[in-house]
Short mmCIF file of C-alpha atoms in Angstrom, two decimals:
data_model
loop_
_atom_site.label_atom_id
_atom_site.label_comp_id
_atom_site.label_asym_id
_atom_site.label_seq_id
_atom_site.Cartn_x
_atom_site.Cartn_y
_atom_site.Cartn_z
CA MET A 1 0.30 0.04 0.03
CA SER A 2 1.21 3.67 -0.89
CA SER A 3 -0.10 7.16 -0.31
CA ILE A 4 -1.20 8.57 -4.29
CA GLN A 5 -0.29 11.46 -5.28
CA ILE A 6 -1.64 15.17 -6.25
CA ASP A 7 0.25 17.67 -7.84
CA GLY A 8 3.66 15.36 -7.12
CA VAL A 9 2.87 15.06 -3.37
CA GLY A 10 2.33 11.96 -1.66
CA VAL A 11 -1.04 11.88 -0.56
CA LEU A 12 -2.62 9.44 2.09
CA ARG A 13 -6.48 9.08 1.44
CA ILE A 14 -8.27 8.62 5.14
CA GLY A 15 -11.09 6.35 6.21
CA VAL A 16 -13.52 7.30 8.99
CA LEU A 17 -15.10 4.75 11.28
CA GLY A 18 -18.03 6.24 13.07
CA CYS A 19 -19.82 9.82 12.98
CA ALA A 20 -19.02 10.98 15.65
CA ARG A 21 -19.31 14.75 16.41
CA ILE A 22 -15.72 14.78 17.37
CA VAL A 23 -15.35 13.99 13.59
CA GLY A 24 -15.54 17.48 12.56
CA ARG A 25 -13.56 19.32 14.85
CA ALA A 26 -10.58 16.76 15.43
CA LEU A 27 -10.09 15.50 11.28
CA ILE A 28 -12.09 17.81 8.68
CA GLN A 29 -10.87 21.43 10.34
CA PRO A 30 -8.05 20.45 10.87
CA LEU A 31 -7.18 18.98 7.82
CA ARG A 32 -7.69 22.41 6.02
CA SER A 33 -4.25 22.82 6.98
CA VAL A 34 -2.77 19.63 5.77
CA PRO A 35 -1.99 19.20 2.15
CA ASN A 36 -1.18 15.65 2.51
CA LEU A 37 -3.72 13.97 3.78
CA THR A 38 -7.62 13.52 2.44
CA VAL A 39 -10.16 11.92 3.86
CA HIS A 40 -12.09 9.62 1.35
CA GLY A 41 -14.48 7.60 3.09
CA ILE A 42 -16.53 7.22 6.05
CA ALA A 43 -18.48 4.54 7.62
CA SER A 44 -21.33 3.59 10.40
CA ARG A 45 -23.58 0.82 10.98
CA SER A 46 -26.31 2.85 8.87
CA LEU A 47 -25.40 4.10 5.27
CA GLU A 48 -28.33 6.71 5.77
CA ARG A 49 -26.02 8.22 8.75
CA ALA A 50 -22.86 7.75 6.90
CA GLN A 51 -24.48 9.54 3.74
CA GLN A 52 -24.98 12.46 5.86
CA PHE A 53 -21.91 12.85 7.26
CA ALA A 54 -20.44 12.58 3.82
CA SER A 55 -22.94 15.51 2.25
CA LYS A 56 -22.37 17.39 5.49
CA TYR A 57 -18.03 17.30 5.28
CA VAL A 58 -18.05 16.93 1.60
CA ILE A 59 -16.65 13.15 2.20
CA PRO A 60 -16.49 11.27 -1.55
CA HIS A 61 -17.53 7.98 -0.05
CA ALA A 62 -20.31 6.50 2.17
CA TYR A 63 -19.68 3.21 3.46
CA GLY A 64 -22.62 1.15 4.91
CA SER A 65 -20.70 -1.19 7.39
CA TYR A 66 -17.40 -0.85 8.92
CA GLU A 67 -16.46 -3.83 7.16
CA GLN A 68 -16.96 -2.89 3.63
CA LEU A 69 -14.87 0.91 4.10
CA LEU A 70 -11.78 -1.40 5.46
CA ALA A 71 -11.91 -3.88 2.56
CA SER A 72 -11.36 -0.55 0.09
CA PRO A 73 -8.05 -0.77 -1.64
CA ASP A 74 -7.97 3.02 -1.80
CA ILE A 75 -8.06 3.38 1.93
CA ASP A 76 -4.85 4.21 3.16
CA VAL A 77 -5.41 5.39 6.88
CA VAL A 78 -8.43 4.26 9.68
CA TYR A 79 -9.24 7.36 12.16
CA ILE A 80 -11.25 5.80 14.93
CA ALA A 81 -13.86 7.45 16.59
CA LEU A 82 -15.89 4.76 18.32
CA THR A 83 -16.78 4.67 21.63
CA ASN A 84 -13.89 3.68 23.61
CA GLU A 85 -14.69 -0.50 24.11
CA GLN A 86 -14.70 -0.46 20.33
CA HIS A 87 -11.26 0.60 19.94
CA VAL A 88 -9.33 -2.77 20.47
CA GLU A 89 -11.35 -4.83 17.92
CA TRP A 90 -11.40 -1.89 15.27
CA VAL A 91 -7.71 -1.23 15.78
CA ILE A 92 -6.92 -4.95 14.58
CA ARG A 93 -9.36 -5.43 11.88
CA SER A 94 -7.64 -2.09 10.86
CA LEU A 95 -4.02 -3.06 11.17
CA GLN A 96 -4.86 -6.66 9.25
CA ALA A 97 -6.56 -4.69 6.41
CA GLY A 98 -3.52 -3.23 6.00
CA LYS A 99 -4.51 0.15 7.23
CA HIS A 100 -2.66 3.29 9.31
CA VAL A 101 -4.11 3.79 12.16
CA LEU A 102 -4.70 7.03 14.59
CA VAL A 103 -7.68 5.92 17.21
CA GLU A 104 -8.73 8.46 19.91
CA LYS A 105 -7.39 8.11 23.10
CA PRO A 106 -7.95 5.65 24.90
CA MET A 107 -6.59 3.52 22.84
CA CYS A 108 -7.28 0.86 24.84
CA LEU A 109 -7.85 -0.18 28.73
CA THR A 110 -5.89 -2.64 29.87
CA MET A 111 -2.26 -3.86 29.81
CA LYS A 112 -3.90 -7.16 28.24
CA GLU A 113 -5.70 -4.94 25.44
CA TYR A 114 -2.54 -3.19 24.82
CA ASP A 115 -0.86 -5.98 23.96
CA ARG A 116 -3.04 -7.68 21.84
CA ILE A 117 -2.92 -4.20 19.47
CA ALA A 118 1.29 -5.01 20.05
CA ALA A 119 1.16 -8.03 18.96
CA GLU A 120 -0.68 -7.35 15.44
CA GLN A 121 0.98 -3.59 14.97
CA LEU A 122 4.41 -5.61 14.88
CA ARG A 123 3.27 -8.09 12.35
CA SER A 124 1.63 -5.64 10.42
CA GLY A 125 4.84 -3.08 10.38
CA LEU A 126 1.99 -0.57 10.06
CA TYR A 127 1.89 2.98 12.25
CA VAL A 128 -0.98 2.99 15.34
CA LEU A 129 -0.96 6.54 17.02
CA GLU A 130 -3.17 6.95 19.92
CA GLY A 131 -4.59 10.61 19.37
CA VAL A 132 -3.94 12.44 22.55
CA MET A 133 -4.15 16.44 21.18
CA ILE A 134 -2.34 18.03 23.69
CA GLN A 135 0.69 16.63 23.09
CA HIS A 136 1.23 18.10 20.09
CA HIS A 137 2.04 21.45 21.14
CA PRO A 138 4.99 23.26 22.22
CA TRP A 139 3.87 24.06 25.88
CA GLN A 140 4.75 20.81 27.05
CA SER A 141 8.35 20.81 25.79
CA THR A 142 8.98 24.14 26.76
CA VAL A 143 7.37 23.21 30.79
CA LYS A 144 10.11 20.16 30.48
CA ARG A 145 13.03 23.35 29.74
CA PHE A 146 12.19 25.29 33.09
CA VAL A 147 12.63 21.25 34.74
CA ASP A 148 15.72 20.57 32.63
CA SER A 149 17.09 23.79 32.97
CA GLY A 150 16.56 24.16 36.98
CA GLU A 151 16.08 28.07 35.71
CA TYR A 152 13.00 28.53 37.95
CA GLY A 153 14.10 26.08 40.62
CA GLU A 154 13.13 21.97 41.14
CA LEU A 155 9.74 21.44 40.67
CA HIS A 156 7.60 20.71 43.45
CA ALA A 157 4.28 19.84 42.40
CA VAL A 158 2.14 19.65 39.29
CA GLY A 159 -1.61 20.13 39.44
CA MET A 160 -4.60 19.04 36.59
CA ASN A 161 -8.27 19.84 36.78
CA LEU A 162 -9.80 19.12 33.73
CA SER A 163 -13.96 19.36 34.65
CA VAL A 164 -17.01 19.76 31.96
CA ARG A 165 -20.22 19.90 33.34
CA VAL A 166 -22.53 16.86 31.70
CA GLU A 167 -26.50 16.63 31.93
CA ARG A 168 -27.16 13.24 33.88
CA GLU A 169 -31.02 13.64 32.45
CA GLY A 170 -31.86 13.13 28.95
CA THR A 171 -28.52 12.37 27.39
CA ASP A 172 -27.40 8.82 26.62
CA ASP A 173 -23.81 8.50 25.36
CA TYR A 174 -21.28 6.08 26.57
CA ARG A 175 -19.24 8.11 29.20
CA MET A 176 -22.69 6.54 31.27
CA TYR A 177 -21.45 3.21 30.87
CA PRO A 178 -18.45 1.48 32.73
CA GLU A 179 -18.64 -1.30 30.34
CA GLN A 180 -18.46 1.04 27.21
CA GLY A 181 -14.97 2.41 29.01
CA GLY A 182 -16.91 5.79 30.50
CA GLY A 183 -16.87 8.29 33.22
CA ALA A 184 -14.39 10.95 33.96
CA TRP A 185 -10.85 8.71 34.55
CA TYR A 186 -11.09 7.30 31.14
CA ASP A 187 -11.75 10.58 29.30
CA PHE A 188 -9.70 13.07 30.70
CA GLY A 189 -6.79 10.58 32.67
CA THR A 190 -4.67 10.14 29.49
CA TYR A 191 -4.11 14.13 29.57
CA TRP A 192 -2.65 14.16 32.64
CA LEU A 193 -0.80 10.87 32.54
CA GLN A 194 0.59 12.32 28.78
CA THR A 195 1.62 15.72 30.58
CA LEU A 196 3.51 13.86 33.75
CA GLN A 197 5.14 11.46 30.62
CA ALA A 198 6.23 14.55 28.92
CA ILE A 199 7.66 16.34 31.26
CA VAL A 200 8.79 14.66 34.11
CA GLY A 201 8.09 11.23 32.78
CA LEU A 202 5.80 8.01 34.60
CA ASN A 203 8.67 6.60 36.84
CA MET A 204 6.22 7.07 39.83
CA ALA A 205 7.25 5.77 43.80
CA GLN A 206 4.00 5.84 44.43
CA VAL A 207 -0.03 6.64 43.11
CA GLU A 208 -3.34 6.50 44.62
CA ALA A 209 -6.84 7.59 43.01
CA SER A 210 -10.17 7.36 44.20
CA SER A 211 -14.02 8.20 43.02
CA ASP A 212 -17.79 7.61 44.26
CA PHE A 213 -18.88 6.24 41.75
CA ASP A 214 -21.73 7.98 41.84
CA GLY A 215 -22.55 8.54 37.97
CA PRO A 216 -25.07 7.16 36.21
CA ASN A 217 -24.69 3.37 36.32
CA ARG A 218 -22.26 3.83 38.70
CA THR A 219 -19.87 5.56 36.84
CA ASP A 220 -17.17 8.14 37.87
CA TRP A 221 -18.32 11.15 37.35
CA THR A 222 -15.42 12.96 39.67
CA PHE A 223 -11.48 10.95 39.45
CA ARG A 224 -9.39 12.27 41.90
CA ALA A 225 -5.86 11.19 42.02
CA LYS A 226 -2.03 11.63 43.13
CA ALA A 227 1.37 10.37 42.17
CA THR A 228 4.29 10.94 44.02
CA TYR A 229 7.72 10.52 42.81
CA GLU A 230 10.93 9.26 44.13
CA ASN A 231 12.28 13.44 44.52
CA GLY A 232 9.38 14.48 46.59
CA LEU A 233 7.52 16.07 43.49
CA GLU A 234 3.26 15.50 43.61
CA ALA A 235 1.52 15.51 41.00
CA THR A 236 -2.23 15.42 41.69
CA PHE A 237 -5.47 15.48 39.21
CA LYS A 238 -9.02 15.94 38.88
CA GLY A 239 -11.29 14.76 36.49
CA SER A 240 -15.02 15.69 36.20
CA PHE A 241 -18.65 15.51 34.51
CA GLU A 242 -20.30 17.45 37.68
CA GLU A 243 -18.24 20.61 37.90
CA GLN A 244 -17.85 23.63 35.85
CA TYR A 245 -15.89 24.17 33.07
CA GLU A 246 -12.08 23.91 34.12
CA ALA A 247 -8.79 22.97 31.79
CA SER A 248 -5.85 24.04 33.96
CA VAL A 249 -2.78 22.47 34.70
CA VAL A 250 -0.15 24.40 37.24
CA PHE A 251 3.46 24.06 38.05
CA GLN A 252 5.05 24.93 41.20
CA PHE A 253 8.63 25.28 41.51
CA GLU A 254 10.80 26.66 44.00
CA HIS A 255 10.65 30.35 42.45
CA CYS A 256 7.57 30.94 40.65
CA LYS A 257 4.29 29.09 39.76
CA VAL A 258 3.78 28.18 36.04
CA VAL A 259 0.07 28.04 35.23
CA LEU A 260 -2.02 26.85 31.92
CA GLN A 261 -5.87 28.16 31.50
CA ASP A 262 -7.84 26.83 29.15
CA ILE A 263 -5.47 23.87 28.13
CA PHE A 264 -8.40 22.54 25.57
CA ARG A 265 -9.08 25.51 23.39
CA PRO A 266 -6.30 24.57 21.06
CA GLY A 267 -8.59 21.44 20.72
CA ILE A 268 -11.43 23.41 19.73
CA ALA A 269 -9.94 25.44 16.90
CA PRO A 270 -6.79 26.92 15.97
CA CYS A 271 -5.44 29.76 18.94
CA LYS A 272 -3.03 30.92 21.01
CA LEU A 273 -2.00 29.58 24.19
CA ALA A 274 -0.08 31.03 26.67
CA ILE A 275 2.24 30.21 29.50
CA HIS A 276 1.90 32.44 32.97
CA VAL A 277 5.16 32.47 35.03
CA GLU A 278 4.49 34.04 38.41
CA ARG A 279 7.46 35.17 40.13
CA ILE A 280 7.42 33.92 44.02
CA GLU A 281 8.84 36.13 45.61
CA SER A 282 7.62 39.71 43.40
CA GLY A 283 4.70 38.43 42.66
CA GLU A 284 5.50 39.35 38.77
CA VAL A 285 3.89 37.39 35.98
CA GLU A 286 5.19 37.29 32.74
CA SER A 287 3.78 35.62 30.08
CA ILE A 288 5.20 33.32 27.30
CA ALA A 289 2.84 32.86 24.17
CA PHE A 290 2.73 30.84 21.14
CA GLU A 291 1.58 31.39 18.22
CA LYS A 292 -1.51 30.36 16.66
CA GLN A 293 -2.32 26.85 16.20
CA SER A 294 -4.77 23.88 16.50
CA TYR A 295 -3.56 20.32 18.41
CA PHE A 296 -5.10 18.69 15.96
CA SER A 297 -3.28 19.97 13.06
CA ASN A 298 -0.14 19.54 14.49
CA GLN A 299 -1.31 15.90 15.73
CA TRP A 300 -2.19 15.14 11.98
CA LYS A 301 0.83 16.46 10.14
CA TYR A 302 2.80 14.49 13.20
CA PHE A 303 1.02 11.70 12.61
CA GLY A 304 1.87 12.54 7.80
CA ASP A 305 5.48 12.43 8.55
CA VAL A 306 5.86 9.36 10.43
CA ILE A 307 4.52 7.46 7.47
CA ILE A 308 5.08 9.79 4.53
CA ASN A 309 8.47 10.66 5.86
CA GLY A 310 9.80 8.03 7.85
CA ILE A 311 10.48 10.31 10.94
CA THR A 312 11.20 7.91 14.08
CA SER A 313 7.84 8.18 16.47
CA ASP A 314 8.17 6.03 19.79
CA ALA A 315 4.29 7.28 20.76
CA PHE A 316 3.35 3.67 20.43
CA ILE A 317 5.91 2.82 23.51
CA GLN A 318 4.25 5.46 25.23
CA THR A 319 0.70 4.39 24.71
CA GLY A 320 1.86 1.07 26.72
CA GLU A 321 3.30 3.15 29.60
CA ARG A 322 0.23 5.30 30.35
CA VAL A 323 -2.14 2.20 30.27
CA LYS A 324 -0.10 0.26 32.72
CA VAL A 325 -1.16 3.28 34.46
CA LEU A 326 -4.44 4.08 34.08
CA GLU A 327 -5.56 0.45 34.53
CA GLN A 328 -3.63 0.50 37.66
CA LEU A 329 -5.26 3.37 38.78
CA TYR A 330 -8.82 3.20 37.89
CA LYS A 331 -8.73 -0.86 39.51
CA GLN A 332 -7.07 0.94 42.71
CA ALA A 333 -10.16 3.39 42.94
CA ARG A 334 -12.83 0.95 42.08
CA MET A 335 -11.47 -1.55 44.70
CA LEU A 336 -11.60 1.42 47.17
CA SER A 337 -14.67 2.28 46.60
CA THR A 338 -16.62 -1.43 47.10
CA THR A 339 -14.47 -1.93 50.65
CA ILE A 340 -16.29 1.27 51.35
CA VAL A 341 -19.36 1.33 49.73
CA ILE A 342 -22.57 -0.63 51.38
CA ASP A 343 -25.32 -0.68 49.53
#
C-alpha cells in the first residue's frame, strides 16, 4: 500500500470509522492546513447516517459498514472515532486490513488489550497513533525545558483539573456506561498521564486514586488521583463531569508558579495559548505566548510525517506506558470504592 500522488505530493487517503461529533473538529477542519492527507470515505452501521455525514463534510464515499470501508483498496489510513470499548477490535481489524491507524484516546483500557494491539502492530509493520491532542503543542516541551534547566528551581508539584459538566438527565452516551469505558478517568486521565510522561516521566514511587462512582450506572463522575515521585514531587489530578468547566494545569516550582488555563482551546479551533509565570517573591507575572495553532492540525501533520517521511516515533511505546498506569489507578479506585460502599 502506498499513498497517491497529487501535484507530485504523496497524499494519504483517510477512512473514518464512526460518525461521531468529534469528526468535524478533530479531522475535517484540521486537515484544511495539512496538504498530504485527505478524507476519502466514512463508514457507519447505517448507510443513511454515513451518507448524511459524507454530504455534510463533502466526503467522497460513504459506506454502510466498517467492514466495507476496510476492504477498500483506496483507503490508506483509518481514523477510529468509536466508543472506547470498540477501539481494540477495530484497531486490530484495521491493521489486518493493511491500514495505518489513528485512534482517539484512550487507545485501550487494559494492558492485555494493549498487548493484543502491539502484537498485530508488530506483525503488520504499520503505524498506530493514539490521539492525545495536547501532546502536539510546544507548551509541554517549554515546561520541560524549565524543569531540565533548573531556571526556576526544583519542580515541587503539578496539578491538573479537567472538568466539563455533563447532564445526567436527557442524555445517553458511552460516558454513562462503565462497560463502554465511560466515566471521567477514561475521558480525561490520559491527558494527565501524558503531560507527566512528557515533562517528568511516569516512573512514580507511589500512586493512589479515588472516586465515589456515583455517576450514572456507577461511573466515576469525579475522579481524583495522586502520584508521588522519589524526589518528593507530587502530581495531582481531578477530572469531573459534575463541576463547572475548567481545563488548567499548574506547575509549582521553587521560585515561581507556571500556569496554563483553558488548555483545551487549541482543540476546538486554532488559537493562541500562553504560559503565565508568576514569581513567588516579587509577584511579577510574565506571559509566554505561542503562535496560533491547532492541536489536531499538529497531530495530523505529525502522523503524516511518520508515515510519508519516515520520521522516528516512540508514541506507541509511550501509549503502553500510560495504559499501564491508567489501568492500575482505575482498578485501585474501584477496589477502594467496593470496600467502603455499603448498599
